[in-house]
Coordinates of C-alpha atoms (C1' of nucleotides) in Angstrom, one line a residue:
Chain A
X12 CA 30.6 -70.4 -6.6
X13 CA 29.6 -73.4 -8.1
X14 CA 28.3 -76.9 -5.4
X15 CA 26.9 -79.6 -6.6
X16 CA 23.9 -79.8 -7.6
X17 CA 22.2 -82.9 -6.6
X18 CA 20.8 -81.7 -3.3
X19 CA 19.9 -78.5 -4.4
X20 CA 17.2 -80.2 -7.6
X21 CA 15.8 -82.8 -5.6
X22 CA 13.1 -81.0 -3.9
X23 CA 12.5 -79.8 -7.6
X24 CA 12.8 -83.5 -9.1
X25 CA 10.5 -84.5 -6.4
X26 CA 7.9 -82.3 -7.3
X27 CA 8.2 -83.1 -10.2
X28 CA 7.1 -86.3 -10.6
X29 CA 4.2 -85.6 -8.9
X30 CA 3.1 -84.4 -12.2
X31 CA 4.0 -86.7 -14.5
X32 CA 5.7 -90.5 -14.1
X33 CA 9.8 -90.3 -15.1
X34 CA 11.9 -92.7 -15.0
X35 CA 15.7 -93.3 -14.4
X36 CA 17.0 -91.4 -17.1
X37 CA 14.7 -88.5 -17.0
X38 CA 15.9 -88.3 -13.3
X39 CA 18.8 -88.7 -14.5
X40 CA 18.9 -85.2 -17.2
X41 CA 17.0 -83.3 -14.8
X42 CA 19.7 -83.5 -11.7
X43 CA 22.8 -83.6 -14.8
X44 CA 21.5 -79.8 -15.6
X45 CA 24.3 -77.6 -16.0
X46 CA 23.3 -75.4 -12.9
X47 CA 25.1 -72.4 -11.1
X48 CA 24.2 -72.0 -7.6
X49 CA 24.5 -68.5 -6.6
X50 CA 23.4 -66.8 -3.2
X51 CA 21.8 -63.0 -3.8
X52 CA 20.5 -60.1 -1.2
X53 CA 17.2 -59.0 -0.6
X54 CA 15.6 -57.0 -2.7
X55 CA 18.0 -57.5 -5.9
X56 CA 16.6 -57.5 -9.5
X57 CA 17.1 -60.9 -10.9
X58 CA 15.1 -60.4 -14.0
X59 CA 14.2 -57.5 -15.2
X60 CA 10.9 -56.2 -18.1
X61 CA 12.7 -55.8 -22.0
X62 CA 15.7 -58.0 -20.4
X63 CA 16.1 -61.1 -23.4
X64 CA 17.1 -63.7 -21.0
X65 CA 19.8 -66.3 -21.2
X66 CA 18.5 -68.4 -18.8
X67 CA 15.7 -69.3 -16.4
X68 CA 15.9 -69.8 -12.5
X69 CA 14.6 -72.0 -9.5
X70 CA 14.4 -71.0 -5.7
X71 CA 16.2 -72.9 -3.7
X72 CA 15.3 -71.2 -1.0
X73 CA 14.3 -67.3 -0.1
X74 CA 11.2 -66.2 -1.8
X75 CA 10.8 -64.5 -4.1
X76 CA 8.5 -61.7 -5.9
X77 CA 7.1 -61.1 -9.8
X78 CA 6.2 -57.3 -10.0
X79 CA 5.5 -54.7 -13.1
X80 CA 4.7 -50.8 -12.7
X81 CA 2.7 -49.0 -15.4
X82 CA 3.7 -46.1 -17.5
X83 CA 2.5 -44.0 -14.1
X84 CA 4.8 -46.0 -12.1
X85 CA 2.5 -47.3 -9.8
X86 CA 4.1 -51.2 -9.0
X87 CA 2.2 -54.5 -9.6
X88 CA 2.9 -57.6 -8.2
X89 CA 1.9 -60.1 -9.1
X90 CA 2.6 -63.1 -7.7
X91 CA 5.0 -64.1 -5.0
X92 CA 7.9 -67.5 -4.8
X93 CA 9.0 -70.2 -2.3
X94 CA 11.7 -72.6 -1.8
X95 CA 11.5 -74.9 -4.2
X96 CA 9.7 -73.5 -7.4
X97 CA 10.6 -72.7 -10.6
X98 CA 9.7 -68.8 -10.4
X99 CA 11.7 -68.2 -14.1
X100 CA 11.0 -71.2 -16.6
X101 CA 9.7 -67.8 -18.5
X102 CA 13.2 -67.2 -19.2
X103 CA 13.6 -70.0 -21.1
X104 CA 10.3 -70.3 -24.0
X105 CA 9.9 -66.6 -23.4
X106 CA 12.1 -63.9 -26.2
X107 CA 11.5 -61.0 -23.9
X108 CA 10.2 -60.6 -20.5
X109 CA 7.1 -58.9 -19.5
X110 CA 7.4 -58.6 -16.1
X111 CA 10.6 -57.8 -13.2
X112 CA 11.8 -60.8 -11.2
X113 CA 13.3 -60.0 -7.6
X114 CA 14.0 -61.3 -3.9
X115 CA 12.4 -60.0 -1.0
X116 CA 14.4 -62.4 1.4
X117 CA 18.2 -63.4 0.8
X118 CA 18.0 -66.3 -0.9
X119 CA 19.9 -69.4 -2.8
X120 CA 19.3 -69.6 -6.6
X121 CA 20.5 -72.0 -9.6
X122 CA 20.7 -70.8 -12.6
X123 CA 20.2 -72.9 -15.9
X124 CA 21.4 -71.5 -19.7
X125 CA 17.8 -70.8 -21.5
X126 CA 19.7 -73.6 -24.6
X127 CA 19.3 -76.4 -21.6
X128 CA 16.6 -76.1 -20.4
X129 CA 15.5 -76.4 -24.0
X130 CA 18.0 -79.2 -24.8
X131 CA 15.9 -80.7 -21.4
X132 CA 12.6 -81.0 -22.7
X133 CA 13.5 -81.8 -26.1
X134 CA 14.7 -84.9 -24.6
X135 CA 13.1 -85.2 -21.9
X136 CA 9.1 -84.5 -23.0
X137 CA 8.1 -85.7 -19.5
X138 CA 10.1 -83.5 -17.8
X139 CA 8.5 -81.1 -20.3
X140 CA 5.3 -81.4 -19.6
X141 CA 5.5 -81.4 -15.6
X142 CA 7.8 -78.2 -16.2
X143 CA 4.9 -77.1 -18.8
X144 CA 2.2 -78.8 -15.4
X145 CA 4.0 -76.0 -13.1
X146 CA 3.7 -72.9 -14.8
X147 CA 0.2 -73.9 -15.9
X148 CA -0.9 -73.9 -12.1
X149 CA 1.0 -70.3 -12.0
X150 CA -1.5 -69.5 -14.6
X151 CA -4.5 -70.3 -12.6
X152 CA -3.3 -69.2 -9.6
X153 CA -2.7 -65.3 -11.5
X154 CA -6.1 -65.6 -12.6
X155 CA -7.3 -65.6 -9.6
X156 CA -5.4 -62.8 -8.5
X157 CA -7.3 -61.5 -11.2
X158 CA -10.4 -61.9 -9.9
X159 CA -9.5 -61.4 -6.4
X160 CA -8.5 -57.4 -6.8
X161 CA -11.1 -56.8 -10.1
X162 CA -14.4 -58.3 -7.8
X163 CA -13.5 -58.3 -3.8
X164 CA -12.9 -55.5 -1.4
X165 CA -10.4 -54.5 0.5
X166 CA -10.7 -57.3 3.3
X167 CA -12.3 -60.1 1.3
X168 CA -8.7 -59.0 -1.0
X169 CA -6.2 -59.2 2.5
X170 CA -7.3 -62.0 3.6
X171 CA -7.1 -64.3 0.4
X172 CA -3.7 -63.6 0.5
X173 CA -3.4 -64.9 3.9
X174 CA -5.4 -67.8 2.6
X175 CA -3.2 -68.9 0.2
X176 CA 0.3 -67.9 1.2
X177 CA -0.6 -69.9 4.8
X178 CA -1.0 -73.0 2.2
X179 CA 1.8 -72.4 0.2
X180 CA 3.3 -72.5 2.7
X181 CA 2.0 -75.2 4.6
X182 CA 2.6 -77.4 1.7
X183 CA 6.3 -76.1 1.6
X184 CA 6.7 -77.7 4.9
X185 CA 7.4 -73.9 5.9
X186 CA 4.4 -73.5 7.9
X187 CA 4.1 -74.9 11.7
X188 CA 1.8 -74.0 14.1
X189 CA 2.3 -70.8 15.4
X190 CA 1.6 -69.5 12.2
X191 CA 4.0 -67.9 9.5
X192 CA 6.4 -65.8 8.5
X193 CA 5.0 -63.9 6.5
X194 CA 7.8 -62.0 4.4
X195 CA 6.1 -58.7 3.0
X196 CA 5.7 -54.7 4.0
X197 CA 2.4 -53.6 4.1
X198 CA 4.2 -51.6 1.4
X199 CA 4.1 -54.8 -0.4
X200 CA 0.5 -56.4 0.4
X201 CA -1.0 -53.4 -1.0
X202 CA 1.1 -53.7 -3.7
X203 CA -0.7 -57.2 -4.6
X204 CA -3.8 -56.2 -3.6
X205 CA -4.4 -53.0 -5.7
X206 CA -4.9 -50.8 -2.3
X207 CA -3.2 -48.7 -0.5
X208 CA -0.4 -49.1 2.1
X209 CA -3.0 -46.9 4.8
X210 CA -5.8 -49.0 3.8
X211 CA -3.8 -52.6 4.5
X212 CA -3.4 -51.0 7.4
X213 CA -6.3 -50.0 8.3
X214 CA -7.6 -54.1 6.9
X215 CA -5.1 -56.2 9.3
X216 CA -5.7 -54.2 12.0
X217 CA -9.4 -54.7 11.6
X218 CA -8.9 -58.8 10.7
X219 CA -6.4 -59.0 13.9
X220 CA -10.1 -57.4 16.0
X221 CA -12.5 -59.4 14.7
X222 CA -9.9 -62.7 15.6
X223 CA -8.9 -63.6 12.5
X224 CA -5.8 -63.4 12.4
X225 CA -3.1 -62.4 15.0
X226 CA -0.2 -60.8 14.5
X227 CA 3.1 -60.1 16.3
X228 CA 5.8 -58.3 13.5
X229 CA 6.0 -60.3 10.7
X230 CA 4.5 -63.3 12.4
X231 CA 1.0 -64.1 11.1
X232 CA -1.2 -67.0 12.4
X233 CA -5.1 -67.7 11.8
X234 CA -6.3 -69.3 14.9
X235 CA -9.9 -68.8 12.6
X236 CA -9.6 -70.5 9.1
X237 CA -13.4 -71.0 9.0
X238 CA -14.5 -67.0 9.6
X239 CA -10.7 -66.2 7.2
X240 CA -11.9 -68.7 4.0
X241 CA -14.8 -67.0 5.0
X242 CA -14.2 -63.4 4.5
X243 CA -12.0 -64.5 1.4
X244 CA -14.7 -66.3 -0.1
X245 CA -11.2 -68.8 -0.4
X246 CA -11.6 -71.8 -2.0
X247 CA -9.3 -73.7 -3.1
X248 CA -9.0 -75.4 -5.7
X249 CA -7.2 -73.0 -8.9
X250 CA -3.5 -74.3 -6.8
X251 CA -4.4 -77.3 -8.4
X252 CA -3.1 -79.4 -5.1
X253 CA -3.4 -82.3 -6.1
X254 CA -0.8 -81.8 -8.4
X255 CA 1.8 -80.2 -5.9
X256 CA 4.6 -82.1 -4.0
X257 CA 5.0 -81.5 -0.6
X258 CA 2.6 -82.2 2.5
X259 CA -1.0 -82.4 0.8
X260 CA -2.8 -83.2 4.4
X261 CA -4.9 -81.0 6.2
X262 CA -3.2 -79.2 9.2
X263 CA -4.5 -79.3 12.5
X264 CA -7.3 -76.3 12.6
X265 CA -7.0 -76.2 8.6
X266 CA -10.3 -77.0 6.7
X267 CA -10.1 -77.8 3.6
X268 CA -12.3 -75.8 0.8
X269 CA -16.0 -78.5 0.4
X270 CA -16.9 -79.3 -3.4
X271 CA -17.7 -77.1 -5.7
X272 CA -21.8 -77.1 -5.9
X273 CA -23.9 -77.9 -8.7
X274 CA -24.1 -75.0 -11.6
X275 CA -27.1 -73.6 -12.2
X276 CA -28.4 -70.9 -14.9
X277 CA -26.8 -70.8 -18.7
X278 CA -27.2 -73.8 -20.3
X279 CA -23.7 -76.5 -20.7
X280 CA -22.3 -78.4 -23.5
Chain B
X25 CA -20.7 -84.7 -37.5
X26 CA -17.1 -85.2 -38.3
X27 CA -15.7 -83.2 -40.9
X28 CA -12.2 -83.6 -42.9
X29 CA -10.0 -81.6 -39.2
X30 CA -6.4 -80.8 -41.4
X31 CA -7.6 -77.7 -43.4
X32 CA -9.7 -76.4 -39.5
X33 CA -6.3 -77.0 -37.7
X34 CA -3.6 -75.7 -40.1
X35 CA -4.1 -72.6 -39.1
X36 CA -3.4 -73.1 -35.6
X37 CA -0.4 -75.2 -37.1
X38 CA 1.2 -72.7 -38.8
X39 CA 1.0 -70.4 -35.4
X40 CA 2.7 -73.4 -33.7
X41 CA 5.5 -73.1 -36.4
X42 CA 5.8 -69.4 -35.1
X43 CA 7.4 -70.8 -32.2
X44 CA 9.6 -74.3 -32.7
X45 CA 10.6 -75.1 -35.7
X46 CA 9.1 -78.5 -36.7
X47 CA 9.7 -81.1 -39.5
X48 CA 7.0 -83.0 -41.3
X49 CA 6.5 -85.7 -38.6
X50 CA 5.1 -83.3 -36.6
X51 CA 3.5 -81.4 -39.1
X52 CA 1.8 -84.8 -39.6
X53 CA 1.5 -85.3 -36.2
X54 CA -0.7 -82.6 -35.4
X55 CA -2.8 -83.0 -38.4
X56 CA -3.8 -86.0 -37.9
X57 CA -5.0 -85.6 -34.1
X58 CA -8.4 -87.0 -33.7
X59 CA -10.7 -84.2 -33.6
X60 CA -14.1 -83.8 -33.2
X61 CA -15.4 -80.3 -35.3
X62 CA -18.4 -79.1 -32.9
X63 CA -20.4 -76.1 -33.8
X64 CA -21.7 -74.3 -31.0
X65 CA -24.4 -71.3 -30.1
X66 CA -23.4 -67.9 -28.3
X67 CA -23.8 -68.4 -24.8
X68 CA -22.9 -72.0 -24.1
X69 CA -20.3 -73.4 -22.0
X70 CA -18.1 -75.1 -22.8
X71 CA -16.2 -75.6 -19.7
X72 CA -17.3 -74.9 -16.1
X73 CA -15.4 -74.9 -12.8
X74 CA -14.6 -78.0 -10.9
X75 CA -14.8 -80.0 -13.9
X76 CA -12.7 -82.9 -14.8
X77 CA -11.2 -82.6 -18.3
X78 CA -11.8 -85.3 -20.6
X79 CA -10.8 -82.9 -23.5
X80 CA -9.2 -79.4 -24.7
X81 CA -10.5 -77.1 -26.8
X82 CA -9.2 -75.1 -29.5
X83 CA -11.3 -72.0 -31.4
X84 CA -11.7 -72.5 -35.4
X85 CA -14.0 -69.2 -35.5
X86 CA -16.1 -67.1 -32.6
X87 CA -15.2 -65.4 -30.1
X88 CA -14.8 -66.9 -26.1
X89 CA -14.2 -65.6 -23.0
X90 CA -12.9 -67.4 -19.8
X91 CA -14.4 -66.2 -16.8
X92 CA -14.6 -67.3 -13.1
X93 CA -17.0 -66.3 -10.3
X94 CA -16.9 -65.1 -6.7
X95 CA -18.4 -66.8 -3.6
X96 CA -20.5 -63.5 -3.5
X97 CA -21.9 -63.7 -7.1
X98 CA -19.8 -61.6 -8.4
X99 CA -18.0 -62.9 -12.1
X100 CA -14.5 -61.3 -13.3
X101 CA -13.7 -61.9 -16.7
X102 CA -10.6 -63.4 -17.8
X103 CA -9.8 -63.3 -20.9
X104 CA -10.6 -63.4 -24.1
X105 CA -10.0 -65.7 -26.7
X106 CA -10.6 -64.5 -31.3
X107 CA -9.8 -67.2 -34.1
X108 CA -7.2 -70.0 -34.2
X109 CA -6.8 -69.8 -29.7
X110 CA -5.8 -73.0 -28.3
X111 CA -7.9 -72.0 -25.7
X112 CA -8.4 -75.0 -23.5
X113 CA -4.9 -76.8 -23.6
X114 CA -5.2 -76.8 -19.2
X115 CA -8.1 -79.2 -20.3
X116 CA -5.0 -81.6 -20.4
X117 CA -2.2 -81.2 -18.4
X118 CA -4.7 -79.8 -15.1
X119 CA -7.0 -82.5 -13.3
X120 CA -9.7 -79.7 -12.8
X121 CA -10.7 -76.8 -14.2
X122 CA -10.3 -73.6 -11.7
X123 CA -12.4 -71.6 -14.5
X124 CA -15.2 -71.6 -17.2
X125 CA -14.9 -70.6 -20.5
X126 CA -18.0 -70.4 -22.7
X127 CA -18.9 -68.9 -26.6
X128 CA -19.7 -65.2 -26.7
X129 CA -20.9 -65.4 -29.8
X130 CA -21.3 -68.3 -32.3
X131 CA -18.3 -70.2 -32.5
X132 CA -16.6 -72.9 -34.7
X133 CA -14.6 -75.8 -32.6
X134 CA -12.2 -78.4 -32.6
X135 CA -12.0 -80.9 -29.2
X136 CA -9.2 -83.1 -29.0
X137 CA -9.6 -86.4 -26.4
X138 CA -7.5 -85.1 -23.5
X139 CA -4.8 -88.7 -24.2
X140 CA -4.8 -87.3 -27.5
X141 CA -2.8 -83.9 -26.3
X142 CA -0.7 -85.6 -24.1
X143 CA 0.4 -88.4 -26.6
X144 CA 1.1 -85.3 -29.2
X145 CA 3.5 -83.8 -26.0
X146 CA 5.3 -87.1 -25.2
X147 CA 5.7 -88.3 -29.1
X148 CA 6.3 -84.7 -30.6
X149 CA 8.0 -82.6 -28.4
X150 CA 8.7 -79.9 -30.5
X151 CA 5.3 -79.5 -30.9
X152 CA 4.7 -80.0 -27.3
X153 CA 7.3 -76.7 -26.4
X154 CA 5.5 -74.4 -29.3
X155 CA 2.1 -75.6 -27.7
X156 CA 3.5 -74.5 -24.3
X157 CA 4.9 -71.3 -24.7
X158 CA 1.1 -70.7 -26.1
X159 CA 0.1 -71.5 -22.6
X160 CA 3.1 -69.2 -21.7
X161 CA 1.6 -65.8 -23.4
X162 CA -1.7 -66.7 -22.2
X163 CA -0.2 -66.3 -18.3
X164 CA 1.5 -63.0 -19.5
X165 CA -1.5 -61.7 -20.2
X166 CA -3.8 -62.5 -17.4
X167 CA -0.4 -60.7 -15.4
X168 CA -0.9 -57.7 -17.0
X169 CA -4.4 -57.4 -16.5
X170 CA -3.6 -58.2 -13.2
X171 CA -2.1 -54.8 -13.3
X172 CA -5.1 -53.5 -15.2
X173 CA -7.8 -54.2 -12.6
X174 CA -5.2 -53.4 -9.3
X175 CA -3.1 -50.6 -10.4
X176 CA -5.0 -49.1 -13.2
X177 CA -8.6 -45.9 -12.8
X178 CA -12.1 -47.4 -15.0
X179 CA -10.4 -44.9 -17.9
X180 CA -7.0 -46.3 -17.9
X181 CA -9.0 -49.7 -18.1
X182 CA -10.7 -49.6 -20.8
X183 CA -8.7 -48.1 -22.6
X184 CA -6.4 -50.5 -22.1
X185 CA -8.8 -53.8 -23.3
X186 CA -9.5 -52.0 -25.7
X187 CA -6.1 -51.6 -27.5
X188 CA -5.3 -55.3 -26.1
X189 CA -8.6 -56.4 -28.2
X190 CA -7.7 -54.0 -31.4
X191 CA -4.4 -55.7 -31.6
X192 CA -4.9 -58.5 -31.3
X193 CA -7.7 -58.5 -33.5
X194 CA -5.3 -57.0 -35.5
X195 CA -3.0 -60.0 -35.7
X196 CA -5.7 -62.6 -36.3
X197 CA -6.6 -60.6 -39.6
X198 CA -10.2 -60.3 -38.2
X199 CA -10.1 -55.4 -37.8
X200 CA -10.1 -53.8 -41.3
X201 CA -9.2 -49.4 -41.1
X202 CA -13.0 -49.2 -40.1
X203 CA -12.7 -50.7 -36.3
X204 CA -13.6 -53.9 -35.1
X205 CA -16.6 -55.6 -33.9
X206 CA -16.2 -55.9 -30.7
X207 CA -18.3 -59.0 -28.9
X208 CA -18.9 -57.5 -25.3
X209 CA -21.6 -56.1 -23.8
X210 CA -21.1 -53.3 -21.2
X211 CA -21.5 -55.2 -18.8
X212 CA -19.1 -57.6 -20.0
X213 CA -16.1 -55.1 -20.7
X214 CA -17.1 -54.7 -16.5
X215 CA -17.0 -57.6 -15.8
X216 CA -13.4 -57.7 -17.6
X217 CA -11.7 -54.6 -16.1
X218 CA -13.6 -55.0 -12.5
X219 CA -16.1 -52.3 -12.8
X220 CA -20.0 -51.8 -12.9
X221 CA -21.9 -51.7 -16.0
X222 CA -23.1 -48.0 -15.1
X223 CA -19.7 -46.8 -15.0
X224 CA -18.7 -48.1 -18.2
X225 CA -21.2 -46.6 -20.2
X226 CA -19.6 -43.4 -19.1
X227 CA -16.4 -44.0 -19.7
X228 CA -16.7 -44.5 -22.9
X229 CA -19.0 -41.4 -23.1
X230 CA -15.8 -40.4 -22.2
X231 CA -13.5 -41.2 -24.2
X232 CA -15.7 -41.3 -27.5
X233 CA -16.3 -37.6 -26.3
X234 CA -12.3 -37.2 -26.2
X235 CA -12.2 -38.4 -29.4
X236 CA -10.1 -41.0 -28.6
X237 CA -12.5 -44.1 -29.9
X238 CA -15.5 -44.3 -32.2
X239 CA -18.8 -46.4 -31.3
X240 CA -21.5 -47.5 -33.6
X241 CA -23.6 -50.4 -31.8
X242 CA -20.8 -52.6 -31.4
X243 CA -18.4 -51.3 -33.8
X244 CA -15.2 -49.9 -32.1
X245 CA -12.5 -47.6 -34.0
X246 CA -9.9 -45.8 -33.0
X247 CA -9.5 -42.1 -34.7
X248 CA -6.8 -41.6 -32.1
X249 CA -4.4 -44.8 -31.3
X250 CA -1.6 -43.0 -30.4
X251 CA -4.0 -41.0 -27.8
X252 CA -6.0 -44.4 -26.2
X253 CA -2.5 -45.9 -26.2
X254 CA -1.9 -42.8 -23.8
X255 CA -4.3 -43.3 -22.0
X256 CA -4.0 -46.7 -21.3
X257 CA -0.8 -47.0 -20.7
X258 CA 0.0 -49.7 -23.4
X259 CA 3.1 -51.1 -23.7
X260 CA 2.1 -54.4 -26.1
X261 CA 5.3 -56.3 -24.4
X262 CA 2.7 -58.3 -22.5
X263 CA 1.2 -59.8 -26.3
X264 CA 4.4 -61.2 -27.8
X265 CA 3.5 -60.6 -30.7
X266 CA 6.9 -61.3 -32.3
X267 CA 5.8 -65.2 -30.4
X268 CA 2.2 -65.5 -32.0
X269 CA 1.3 -66.1 -35.9
X270 CA -0.6 -63.4 -38.1
X271 CA 0.2 -60.1 -39.3
X272 CA 2.8 -58.7 -37.6
X273 CA 3.4 -55.2 -39.3
X274 CA 1.4 -52.3 -38.4
X275 CA -1.7 -51.2 -39.8
X276 CA -1.4 -47.7 -41.0
X277 CA -2.7 -45.2 -37.6
X278 CA -1.6 -48.1 -35.2
X279 CA 1.6 -47.2 -33.7
X280 CA 4.1 -50.0 -31.7
X281 CA 4.7 -49.1 -28.5
X282 CA 8.6 -48.7 -28.3
X283 CA 10.7 -50.4 -26.6
X284 CA 10.7 -49.6 -22.5
X285 CA 12.8 -47.0 -21.1
X286 CA 16.2 -47.8 -19.0
X287 CA 16.1 -48.3 -15.5
X288 CA 16.9 -46.6 -13.0
X289 CA 16.6 -47.0 -8.7
X290 CA 17.0 -50.6 -7.1
X291 CA 19.2 -52.5 -7.6
X292 CA 19.8 -55.4 -10.2
X293 CA 21.9 -58.8 -10.0
Chain C
dC21 C1' 21.6 -43.5 21.4
dG22 C1' 20.6 -41.4 16.5
dG23 C1' 19.2 -43.2 12.3
dC24 C1' 16.1 -45.0 9.0
dA25 C1' 12.1 -48.1 7.3
dA26 C1' 8.0 -49.4 8.4
dA27 C1' 3.2 -49.2 11.1
dT28 C1' -0.3 -46.4 11.8
dT29 C1' -3.3 -42.8 12.7
dG30 C1' -6.1 -38.6 11.5
dA31 C1' -9.3 -35.9 8.3
dG32 C1' -11.2 -34.6 3.8
dC33 C1' -11.7 -36.3 -0.3
dA34 C1' -13.3 -38.7 -5.5
dT35 C1' -13.4 -42.3 -8.2
dT36 C1' -17.0 -45.5 -8.2
dG37 C1' -20.8 -48.6 -6.7
dT38 C1' -25.6 -48.7 -6.2
dC39 C1' -30.4 -47.7 -7.1
dA40 C1' -33.6 -46.9 -9.7
dA41 C1' -35.9 -44.9 -14.6
dT42 C1' -36.3 -43.7 -19.7
dG43 C1' -34.3 -44.8 -23.7
dT44 C1' -32.6 -47.0 -28.2
dC45 C1' -31.9 -51.4 -31.0
dT46 C1' -33.6 -56.3 -32.9
dG47 C1' -35.7 -59.4 -33.9
dT48 C1' -40.5 -62.0 -34.4
dG49 C1' -44.9 -63.3 -34.6
dG50 C1' -49.5 -61.2 -36.2
Chain D
dC20 C1' -45.5 -53.8 -42.3
dC21 C1' -45.7 -52.5 -37.7
dA22 C1' -46.1 -53.8 -32.2
dC23 C1' -43.8 -56.0 -28.9
dA24 C1' -41.1 -57.6 -25.8
dG25 C1' -36.2 -58.5 -24.4
dA26 C1' -31.8 -57.4 -24.0
dC27 C1' -28.8 -53.7 -23.3
dA28 C1' -27.5 -48.4 -23.2
dT29 C1' -27.7 -44.4 -21.1
dT30 C1' -28.8 -41.0 -17.2
dG31 C1' -29.5 -38.7 -12.5
dA32 C1' -29.0 -38.5 -7.3
dC33 C1' -26.8 -40.3 -3.9
dA34 C1' -24.1 -43.3 -1.5
dA35 C1' -19.5 -45.4 -0.1
dT36 C1' -15.0 -47.7 -0.1
dG37 C1' -11.3 -46.5 -0.6
dC38 C1' -7.5 -42.4 -1.6
dT39 C1' -4.4 -38.4 -0.4
dC40 C1' -1.7 -35.9 2.5
dA41 C1' 0.6 -35.7 6.7
dA42 C1' 1.9 -36.3 11.2
dT43 C1' 3.3 -39.4 14.6
dT44 C1' 4.6 -43.2 16.7
dT45 C1' 7.5 -48.0 16.5
dG46 C1' 11.0 -51.1 16.2
dC47 C1' 15.0 -52.4 14.7
dC48 C1' 20.1 -51.6 14.2
dG49 C1' 24.5 -50.2 14.3

DNA sequence: CGGCAAATTGAGCATTGTCAATGTCTGTGG
DNA sequence: CCACAGACATTGACAATGCTCAATTTGCCG
């Protein structure tokens, strides 16, 4: 099934415009991309590790995750994606997929042929640069996840995941005063934080009893943002929100992380 | 001090040519980049978290690492870089540095103004695409590190780090039959694997006694590559070596990972 | 009202961390 | 050429965070 692409791609275009200045020709070229629109059920693989991709994809609505398995069969979630994310640009530029991409909820997707993305990048380098910046921000988030699973204890890891989710949902316009829906099972949270589902359950109970979060089924709200931020050691610099479209403003109850403290110690260049 | 840039940038150019076809104009534009060459001591910060970068940098010789600290002062190493790596392209495209970049050994570097990199990307999109692919491969490596610290035990984590190092050194032409020099202290290995230096020491002892590695001071050799690979669960797909320049061939004693086993289980799209 | 996936809880345990002491290598200055 | 300093590596004893296994409860859906 094919739908008019323009309204579907417009939010993503607005996001790209925030990264690099585009002219009318750039905008037209982007909106003229040959996209195939498709609605997809929850828990469906869009890309599998080892695939040789012939397309790229963009998430129009819903939630998706990237993940990877070890040889011993343990799963690690690598990132989650929300509406508007260009969640598989790798598909256009890398020859073999190094991880899986799977829907979490019902999703609407736009598939774009690999060759069309490459042609666009070469013919309209400003758009290419904007999309590149998108993947660099993803990269920054992966780095923070390395820190999260490498150097924080269970409580801080989960608090950090919740903080990141809250901020990203907010920026995507998907969070309100009541909180946000966390489309993850406790097992998926475990796979994202390098813990077990049992331990996640215990930590969520602790965070709730400490008054840092409130939960009813899958909806999470954060009655004590400052406290959760402190528990997580959350500093949102890594989200590069100055280069992300949406609602960059501060919501009531949310506090933007202060600037980094001055450096000390090791010599600088 | 300024040196003729051409011979210094040539290896990197060769690497880029492997990612996207370039013409003479592309090559000339790249080699004409206004670079400042500089030799730098070990343990010097090139970029600090929070910096607003005005340049990008490229590692001509030596080793460098990226790292990040948590609020509680724990360090996590995010990646290591070898000669030829364009190790801070983010500096040209992101507005604020989200991590630190530090030399490990004595290094030779090429610094390129942020504006020159951006101009090159816009005027020569094929070069831009090639550099973009470079950062996507970095991103793939970050993903594998998330898996490493999130889902492998200490022994597998360290084995995996050693496997990755071995392959990358080999591709960069820096490993020989005798092994390679690992320019990391045990504490730095700990910071890269989310362990403590004490535990790293014990694991290295185990790996040595199992005959999987051999060590003399900082030089590591791998007498049993298949065994180390098995201990690590190492599958080099994530290095995207088909898109990396250098010596893609197999060295004696090294075995390229077989293709992924067929998928099973969850539904695919 | 079943059937099922997800959440919750308890008990025991192991991988890895902490603390602290000691050994080893390398470079430097006398 | 040797002694010393300092960084790094190694080892031991003990503690704890988070895992395993297993049972039970809860909420959702047809």
